[in-house]
Amino acid sequence: GRKVLIVYAHQEPKSLNGSLKRVAVEELSKQGCSVTVSDLYAMQFEPRATRNDIVGCLINSEEFNYGMETQEAYKRGDLSSDLIEEQKKVQEADLLIFQFPLYWFSMPAIMKGWMDRVLVQGFAHEFPNCYDSGLLKNKLALFSFTTGGSKEMYEKGAINGDIRYLLWPMQHGIMHFCGVRVLEPHICFAPEYVSEEKRKEMLTAWAQRLKTLWNEEPINCSPEWYFK
Amino acid sequence: GRKVLIVYAHQEPKSLNGSLKRVAVEELSKQGCSVTVSDLYAMQFEPRATRNDIVGCLINSEEFNYGMETQEAYKRGDLSSDLIEEQKKVQEADLLIFQFPLYWFSMPAIMKGWMDRVLVQGFAHEFPNCYDSGLLKNKLALFSFTTGGSKEMYEKGAINGDIRYLLWPMQHGIMHFCGVRVLEPHICFAPEYVSEEKRKEMLTAWAQRLKTLWNEEPINCSPEWYFK
């Protein structure tokens, strides 16, 4: 059976994001997948990249360099236990689903902190092993999120610009950089401004998509996809 | 005298980011500006958007909605004290400088948390007062950051794509959305891979730019600037 990690960032289980997460757990489990959820707010996940991420002594305590110190700590097995735990989940997963409400054209800080802290050099990438040869190759990722603005506001020429513009840092700059292939994003536009019925349709559409997810081809993660 | 807020996110005062921050404080103070620094790591700034940001009772404690609750709490003066403090600094500032190392094509989570939590609806924007009529109009912002990759890696057609692609969410999606006009970013490429002399030149170039900063015209924050 395939393994899926859902990294989930919403404060409220009753939210649409909470429901989308539950739908994914149910549907994927029904398919025989083994599903793990990192519920970041419930875990009170630490978003700040600090010295506390390294257990024991630093290589250079005179001038703290987060990137270098975490890379070395990873090699020694001296990353903080919350990071080791998340890395294990990533390592085992065939598919990473990120479920969140769009905050400021990006993911909420608590999820950005997961990226900043978990995807350590040596674990997720290590020059020249980045992009197509990133260390997490053979995995898939899918960004599933809700927006405040409507679909029309996120079109080319509209005020927010094409929604794909804002996917570049997340899909290309993070996931593709680590070698992860990216499936089409799943976007629920403006759920707060639609009817309860429409919101139910959003949940059904997500369940429906998940049924054939494993047949999907990854997107071509090149500038053309984003900015054509 | 003009007022400047520097929002600064680096763990190490001896880093190039730390030096860039100090250079800005010195140069702008010399010009007669009044400069305030929010040193996010030193403040242990909270990046997570949670119920704790609202003092007292919630409008709807059955189903927590962060955006709605913080908007209402702002009106009542019931945001947590750290947010009120940051909003005061923003309100007074003519110019916001964001100084940080680029993490994953974006700002570090601790700074994203500052955006998520401080720029509350009602304070920074309130539909239809967004973009050119955002509530923080008449202010300027400048993103000043360091990268891991070289300038050549952030060019159009290169592996990381044009550096401007990743500025879209930060400059357009956040600052422009709030009505803030954006100055050209200030980017120090790959300081970890250049000589000590080159790093000193980076500091001098920043001090030099700041001398005539107030004569600069904001960029034309439209898709053409980013994706041309």
Tab-separated table of N, CA and C in Angstrom, chain A residues 6 16-17 19-25 27-28 95 97-99 142-144 184-188 200-211 213 216:
chain	number	residue	atom	x	y	z
A	6	ILE	N	-0.033	13.852	5.168
A	6	ILE	CA	-0.784	15.102	5.014
A	6	ILE	C	-0.251	16.104	6.025
A	16	LEU	N	-13.463	24.284	6.521
A	16	LEU	CA	-13.417	23.528	5.258
A	16	LEU	C	-12.069	22.827	5.109
A	17	ASN	N	-10.993	23.489	5.527
A	17	ASN	CA	-9.684	22.827	5.475
A	17	ASN	C	-9.682	21.556	6.323
A	19	SER	N	-12.272	19.706	6.979
A	19	SER	CA	-13.075	18.709	6.255
A	19	SER	C	-12.314	18.125	5.075
A	20	LEU	N	-11.591	18.971	4.364
A	20	LEU	CA	-10.803	18.490	3.211
A	20	LEU	C	-9.750	17.490	3.696
A	21	LYS	N	-9.145	17.789	4.828
A	21	LYS	CA	-8.168	16.866	5.408
A	21	LYS	C	-8.839	15.532	5.754
A	22	ARG	N	-9.993	15.582	6.409
A	22	ARG	CA	-10.694	14.340	6.788
A	22	ARG	C	-11.103	13.524	5.562
A	23	VAL	N	-11.589	14.218	4.548
A	23	VAL	CA	-11.981	13.537	3.299
A	23	VAL	C	-10.786	12.796	2.710
A	24	ALA	N	-9.625	13.442	2.745
A	24	ALA	CA	-8.419	12.813	2.180
A	24	ALA	C	-8.030	11.586	3.001
A	25	VAL	N	-8.072	11.703	4.318
A	25	VAL	CA	-7.730	10.557	5.171
A	25	VAL	C	-8.674	9.393	4.863
A	27	GLU	N	-10.736	8.818	2.169
A	27	GLU	CA	-10.676	8.290	0.801
A	27	GLU	C	-9.393	7.500	0.575
A	28	LEU	N	-8.270	8.035	1.019
A	28	LEU	CA	-6.994	7.353	0.787
A	28	LEU	C	-6.894	6.076	1.618
A	95	LEU	N	3.647	10.227	-1.172
A	95	LEU	CA	2.938	11.453	-1.542
A	95	LEU	C	2.818	12.368	-0.329
A	97	ILE	N	0.767	15.674	0.915
A	97	ILE	CA	-0.321	16.612	0.632
A	97	ILE	C	-0.218	17.763	1.625
A	98	PHE	N	-0.161	18.979	1.127
A	98	PHE	CA	-0.156	20.158	1.993
A	98	PHE	C	-1.544	20.781	1.955
A	99	GLN	N	-2.205	20.810	3.092
A	99	GLN	CA	-3.581	21.317	3.180
A	99	GLN	C	-3.597	22.566	4.053
A	142	LEU	N	1.375	17.550	-3.457
A	142	LEU	CA	0.158	18.194	-3.942
A	142	LEU	C	-0.214	19.313	-2.963
A	143	PHE	N	-0.333	20.522	-3.473
A	143	PHE	CA	-0.759	21.646	-2.653
A	143	PHE	C	-2.280	21.795	-2.781
A	144	SER	N	-2.958	21.632	-1.661
A	144	SER	CA	-4.422	21.721	-1.610
A	144	SER	C	-4.776	22.867	-0.676
A	184	GLU	N	-1.023	18.599	-10.016
A	184	GLU	CA	-1.824	19.824	-10.134
A	184	GLU	C	-2.310	20.250	-8.748
A	185	PRO	N	-2.263	21.535	-8.435
A	185	PRO	CA	-2.786	21.967	-7.134
A	185	PRO	C	-4.300	21.732	-7.070
A	186	HIS	N	-4.817	21.644	-5.850
A	186	HIS	CA	-6.263	21.540	-5.682
A	186	HIS	C	-6.724	22.782	-4.928
A	187	ILE	N	-7.511	23.610	-5.595
A	187	ILE	CA	-7.824	24.924	-5.028
A	187	ILE	C	-9.318	25.094	-4.832
A	188	CYS	N	-9.717	25.417	-3.617
A	188	CYS	CA	-11.117	25.763	-3.344
A	188	CYS	C	-11.180	27.272	-3.185
A	200	LYS	N	-20.187	21.717	0.151
A	200	LYS	CA	-20.288	20.249	0.109
A	200	LYS	C	-19.800	19.716	-1.235
A	201	GLU	N	-20.139	20.449	-2.288
A	201	GLU	CA	-19.652	20.048	-3.618
A	201	GLU	C	-18.124	20.076	-3.683
A	202	MET	N	-17.533	21.048	-2.973
A	202	MET	CA	-16.066	21.135	-2.943
A	202	MET	C	-15.466	19.874	-2.306
A	203	LEU	N	-16.109	19.399	-1.252
A	203	LEU	CA	-15.619	18.177	-0.583
A	203	LEU	C	-15.779	16.960	-1.489
A	204	THR	N	-16.914	16.891	-2.161
A	204	THR	CA	-17.160	15.771	-3.074
A	204	THR	C	-16.152	15.766	-4.225
A	205	ALA	N	-15.875	16.962	-4.747
A	205	ALA	CA	-14.933	17.070	-5.871
A	205	ALA	C	-13.537	16.598	-5.459
A	206	TRP	N	-13.153	16.905	-4.230
A	206	TRP	CA	-11.837	16.496	-3.710
A	206	TRP	C	-11.791	14.968	-3.557
A	207	ALA	N	-12.841	14.402	-2.971
A	207	ALA	CA	-12.906	12.938	-2.826
A	207	ALA	C	-12.838	12.273	-4.196
A	208	GLN	N	-13.553	12.862	-5.145
A	208	GLN	CA	-13.588	12.328	-6.499
A	208	GLN	C	-12.200	12.355	-7.135
A	209	ARG	N	-11.519	13.460	-6.975
A	209	ARG	CA	-10.177	13.575	-7.563
A	209	ARG	C	-9.234	12.531	-6.952
A	210	LEU	N	-9.362	12.331	-5.652
A	210	LEU	CA	-8.452	11.405	-4.964
A	210	LEU	C	-8.610	9.966	-5.470
A	211	LYS	N	-9.803	9.643	-5.967
A	211	LYS	CA	-10.050	8.277	-6.445
A	211	LYS	C	-9.113	7.890	-7.590
A	213	LEU	N	-6.216	9.721	-8.294
A	213	LEU	CA	-5.002	10.523	-8.109
A	213	LEU	C	-3.743	9.822	-8.594
A	216	GLU	N	-2.601	10.219	-12.127
A	216	GLU	CA	-2.257	11.541	-12.646
A	216	GLU	C	-0.775	11.654	-12.980
